[in-house]
mmCIF file of C-alpha atoms in Angstrom:
data_model
loop_
_atom_site.group_PDB
_atom_site.id
_atom_site.type_symbol
_atom_site.label_atom_id
_atom_site.label_comp_id
_atom_site.label_asym_id
_atom_site.label_seq_id
_atom_site.Cartn_x
_atom_site.Cartn_y
_atom_site.Cartn_z
ATOM 1 C CA MET A 1 73.604 63.897 77.554
ATOM 2 C CA SER A 2 76.800 62.804 79.109
ATOM 3 C CA PRO A 3 78.532 64.308 82.200
ATOM 4 C CA ALA A 4 81.419 65.051 79.912
ATOM 5 C CA ASP A 5 79.146 66.925 77.615
ATOM 6 C CA THR A 6 77.797 68.851 80.522
ATOM 7 C CA THR A 7 81.124 69.526 81.775
ATOM 8 C CA HIS A 8 82.452 70.876 78.354
ATOM 9 C CA ARG A 9 79.303 73.168 77.997
ATOM 10 C CA SER A 10 79.952 74.657 81.436
ATOM 11 C CA LEU A 11 83.652 75.090 80.861
ATOM 12 C CA ARG A 12 82.832 76.909 77.518
ATOM 13 C CA GLN A 13 80.392 79.057 79.337
ATOM 14 C CA SER A 14 82.868 80.068 81.824
ATOM 15 C CA LEU A 15 85.520 80.821 79.377
ATOM 16 C CA GLY A 16 83.311 82.909 77.485
ATOM 17 C CA GLN A 17 83.245 85.342 80.509
ATOM 18 C CA PHE A 18 86.744 86.301 79.157
ATOM 19 C CA ALA A 19 86.562 88.944 76.723
ATOM 20 C CA THR A 20 88.861 88.578 73.598
ATOM 21 C CA GLY A 21 89.742 90.240 70.495
ATOM 22 C CA VAL A 22 89.057 88.758 67.304
ATOM 23 C CA THR A 23 91.552 87.844 64.550
ATOM 24 C CA VAL A 24 91.827 86.197 61.274
ATOM 25 C CA VAL A 25 94.861 83.966 60.865
ATOM 26 C CA THR A 26 95.964 83.836 57.177
ATOM 27 C CA ALA A 27 98.633 82.066 55.214
ATOM 28 C CA ARG A 28 99.372 80.527 51.579
ATOM 29 C CA GLY A 29 98.125 76.952 51.556
ATOM 30 C CA LEU A 30 99.690 73.811 50.045
ATOM 31 C CA ASP A 31 97.949 74.388 46.687
ATOM 32 C CA GLY A 32 99.135 78.095 46.528
ATOM 33 C CA ARG A 33 95.923 79.391 47.272
ATOM 34 C CA PHE A 34 95.185 81.811 50.401
ATOM 35 C CA VAL A 35 93.680 80.226 53.488
ATOM 36 C CA GLY A 36 92.429 81.707 56.661
ATOM 37 C CA LEU A 37 90.007 81.391 59.664
ATOM 38 C CA THR A 38 88.653 83.299 62.488
ATOM 39 C CA VAL A 39 90.482 82.822 65.714
ATOM 40 C CA ASN A 40 90.231 84.288 69.306
ATOM 41 C CA SER A 41 92.936 82.270 70.824
ATOM 42 C CA PHE A 42 95.597 84.839 70.193
ATOM 43 C CA ALA A 43 98.411 85.980 72.666
ATOM 44 C CA SER A 44 101.683 87.688 73.135
ATOM 45 C CA VAL A 45 104.102 85.364 74.260
ATOM 46 C CA SER A 46 107.421 87.180 74.317
ATOM 47 C CA LEU A 47 108.857 90.816 73.350
ATOM 48 C CA ASP A 48 112.424 89.648 73.058
ATOM 49 C CA PRO A 49 112.298 87.620 70.798
ATOM 50 C CA PRO A 50 108.889 88.973 69.641
ATOM 51 C CA LEU A 51 106.650 85.864 69.631
ATOM 52 C CA ILE A 52 103.054 85.285 69.562
ATOM 53 C CA LEU A 53 100.707 82.225 69.660
ATOM 54 C CA TRP A 54 97.366 81.109 68.468
ATOM 55 C CA SER A 55 95.632 77.687 68.393
ATOM 56 C CA LEU A 56 93.683 75.614 65.890
ATOM 57 C CA THR A 57 91.397 72.554 66.614
ATOM 58 C CA ALA A 58 93.237 69.439 65.820
ATOM 59 C CA ASP A 59 90.687 68.177 63.480
ATOM 60 C CA SER A 60 90.470 71.277 61.450
ATOM 61 C CA LYS A 61 90.821 70.808 57.558
ATOM 62 C CA LEU A 62 93.451 73.780 57.531
ATOM 63 C CA LEU A 63 95.681 71.996 60.024
ATOM 64 C CA PRO A 64 97.868 70.626 57.119
ATOM 65 C CA ALA A 65 98.113 73.842 55.480
ATOM 66 C CA PHE A 66 99.240 75.864 58.612
ATOM 67 C CA SER A 67 101.409 72.967 59.886
ATOM 68 C CA ALA A 68 103.508 73.177 56.497
ATOM 69 C CA CYS A 69 103.548 76.952 55.931
ATOM 70 C CA THR A 70 106.692 78.788 56.596
ATOM 71 C CA HIS A 71 104.790 82.095 57.495
ATOM 72 C CA PHE A 72 101.305 83.205 58.604
ATOM 73 C CA ALA A 73 99.704 86.644 59.227
ATOM 74 C CA VAL A 74 97.406 87.500 62.294
ATOM 75 C CA ASN A 75 94.965 90.262 61.238
ATOM 76 C CA VAL A 76 93.436 91.909 64.308
ATOM 77 C CA LEU A 77 89.750 92.911 63.320
ATOM 78 C CA SER A 78 88.459 96.308 63.918
ATOM 79 C CA ALA A 79 84.763 96.730 65.319
ATOM 80 C CA ASP A 80 83.403 97.335 61.854
ATOM 81 C CA GLN A 81 84.822 93.935 60.560
ATOM 82 C CA ALA A 82 82.200 91.375 62.130
ATOM 83 C CA ASP A 83 81.086 90.481 58.786
ATOM 84 C CA ILE A 84 84.961 89.352 57.853
ATOM 85 C CA SER A 85 84.970 87.245 61.193
ATOM 86 C CA ARG A 86 81.904 85.660 60.306
ATOM 87 C CA ARG A 87 83.087 85.134 56.704
ATOM 88 C CA PHE A 88 86.059 83.492 58.018
ATOM 89 C CA ALA A 89 84.444 81.370 60.704
ATOM 90 C CA GLY A 90 81.990 79.392 58.017
ATOM 91 C CA ALA A 91 82.626 76.968 55.427
ATOM 92 C CA ARG A 92 82.607 79.534 52.457
ATOM 93 C CA VAL A 93 84.641 78.336 49.539
ATOM 94 C CA ASP A 94 86.474 81.243 48.695
ATOM 95 C CA LYS A 95 86.800 83.490 52.061
ATOM 96 C CA PHE A 96 88.930 86.002 50.233
ATOM 97 C CA SER A 97 86.856 86.958 47.320
ATOM 98 C CA GLY A 98 86.088 90.688 47.136
ATOM 99 C CA LEU A 99 88.313 91.525 50.334
ATOM 100 C CA ASP A 100 90.912 94.408 50.108
ATOM 101 C CA LEU A 101 94.235 92.708 50.486
ATOM 102 C CA ARG A 102 97.792 93.284 50.299
ATOM 103 C CA VAL A 103 100.565 90.588 50.752
ATOM 104 C CA GLY A 104 102.897 90.323 53.398
ATOM 105 C CA ALA A 105 105.965 88.468 54.579
ATOM 106 C CA GLY A 106 106.203 84.941 53.303
ATOM 107 C CA ASP A 107 103.475 85.804 50.879
ATOM 108 C CA THR A 108 100.812 85.859 53.554
ATOM 109 C CA PRO A 109 97.530 87.751 52.766
ATOM 110 C CA LEU A 110 96.908 90.901 55.075
ATOM 111 C CA ILE A 111 93.322 92.220 55.276
ATOM 112 C CA VAL A 112 93.301 96.030 54.822
ATOM 113 C CA GLY A 113 91.498 98.049 57.431
ATOM 114 C CA CYS A 114 92.400 95.873 60.605
ATOM 115 C CA CYS A 115 93.413 97.321 63.659
ATOM 116 C CA ALA A 116 96.790 95.512 63.554
ATOM 117 C CA SER A 117 98.633 92.935 61.653
ATOM 118 C CA PHE A 118 101.437 90.618 62.599
ATOM 119 C CA GLU A 119 103.495 88.959 59.920
ATOM 120 C CA CYS A 120 105.035 85.837 61.310
ATOM 121 C CA ARG A 121 107.467 83.099 60.730
ATOM 122 C CA ARG A 122 106.033 79.768 62.118
ATOM 123 C CA GLU A 123 108.412 79.078 64.835
ATOM 124 C CA THR A 124 107.092 75.899 66.358
ATOM 125 C CA GLN A 125 103.671 74.059 67.139
ATOM 126 C CA HIS A 126 102.929 72.166 69.986
ATOM 127 C CA ASP A 127 99.879 69.653 70.724
ATOM 128 C CA GLY A 128 97.529 70.921 73.262
ATOM 129 C CA GLY A 129 94.807 68.585 74.126
ATOM 130 C CA ASP A 130 92.202 69.019 71.190
ATOM 131 C CA HIS A 131 94.034 71.910 69.636
ATOM 132 C CA VAL A 132 97.310 72.531 68.106
ATOM 133 C CA ILE A 133 99.247 75.612 69.471
ATOM 134 C CA PHE A 134 101.298 77.492 66.754
ATOM 135 C CA VAL A 135 104.180 79.980 67.950
ATOM 136 C CA GLY A 136 105.014 82.611 65.550
ATOM 137 C CA HIS A 137 108.284 84.937 65.303
ATOM 138 C CA VAL A 138 106.876 88.373 64.508
ATOM 139 C CA GLU A 139 108.810 89.550 61.515
ATOM 140 C CA ARG A 140 106.756 92.618 60.730
ATOM 141 C CA HIS A 141 103.947 94.403 62.497
ATOM 142 C CA HIS A 142 101.608 97.442 61.779
ATOM 143 C CA ARG A 143 99.264 99.201 63.738
ATOM 144 C CA ASN A 144 96.341 101.063 61.905
ATOM 145 C CA LYS A 145 95.772 104.432 64.046
ATOM 146 C CA GLU A 146 92.975 105.188 61.711
ATOM 147 C CA ALA A 147 90.811 102.081 62.299
ATOM 148 C CA PRO A 148 88.062 101.937 64.821
ATOM 149 C CA ALA A 149 88.457 100.146 68.000
ATOM 150 C CA PRO A 150 89.026 96.332 68.016
ATOM 151 C CA LEU A 151 86.255 93.887 67.561
ATOM 152 C CA LEU A 152 85.536 91.991 70.834
ATOM 153 C CA TYR A 153 83.984 88.528 71.497
ATOM 154 C CA TYR A 154 82.156 87.988 74.942
ATOM 155 C CA GLY A 155 79.521 85.551 76.158
ATOM 156 C CA GLY A 156 79.005 84.033 72.581
ATOM 157 C CA HIS A 157 78.518 87.516 71.127
ATOM 158 C CA TYR A 158 80.558 90.169 69.239
ATOM 159 C CA ARG A 159 80.871 93.481 71.384
ATOM 160 C CA ASN A 160 82.331 96.854 70.879
ATOM 161 C CA LEU A 161 84.498 98.731 73.611
ATOM 162 C CA ALA A 162 82.570 101.284 75.699
ATOM 163 C CA PRO A 163 83.584 104.761 75.686
ATOM 164 C CA GLN A 164 86.618 105.592 77.859
ATOM 165 C CA THR A 165 85.823 106.942 81.112
#
């Protein structure tokens, strides 16, 4: 094992100490089919104008689709949607099969039952080391008051929020 491998593993372990929400980012692909993947690198950038960001590995097979799309959606998964996160993290061919969906801005798929969704126009993208950072202008958003708490990821595992004290 090279020193760089050790450093990367150590950095990943340290970064894993920061709890994140879990999202599925979706769009309509170059061939007209829906595309999507699990993402935990999601953040708010600005309220005025309303901007968000997320990142994708630079060697992802989905990079051409997201680089070419005009719109994408960020679906914030709820605590009971870990199976959806796993589905979109894997190499399954039709990740959308059997899911309850509705179509949002720019013809993007929205996953029903999520805590929140953000329908975005792709504003720009930037190289960020081994990732590409996408910035989206939020055109519409929805908060599901009926959904359970959000799904969290911490230390390499899915987690749930503890009861409020």
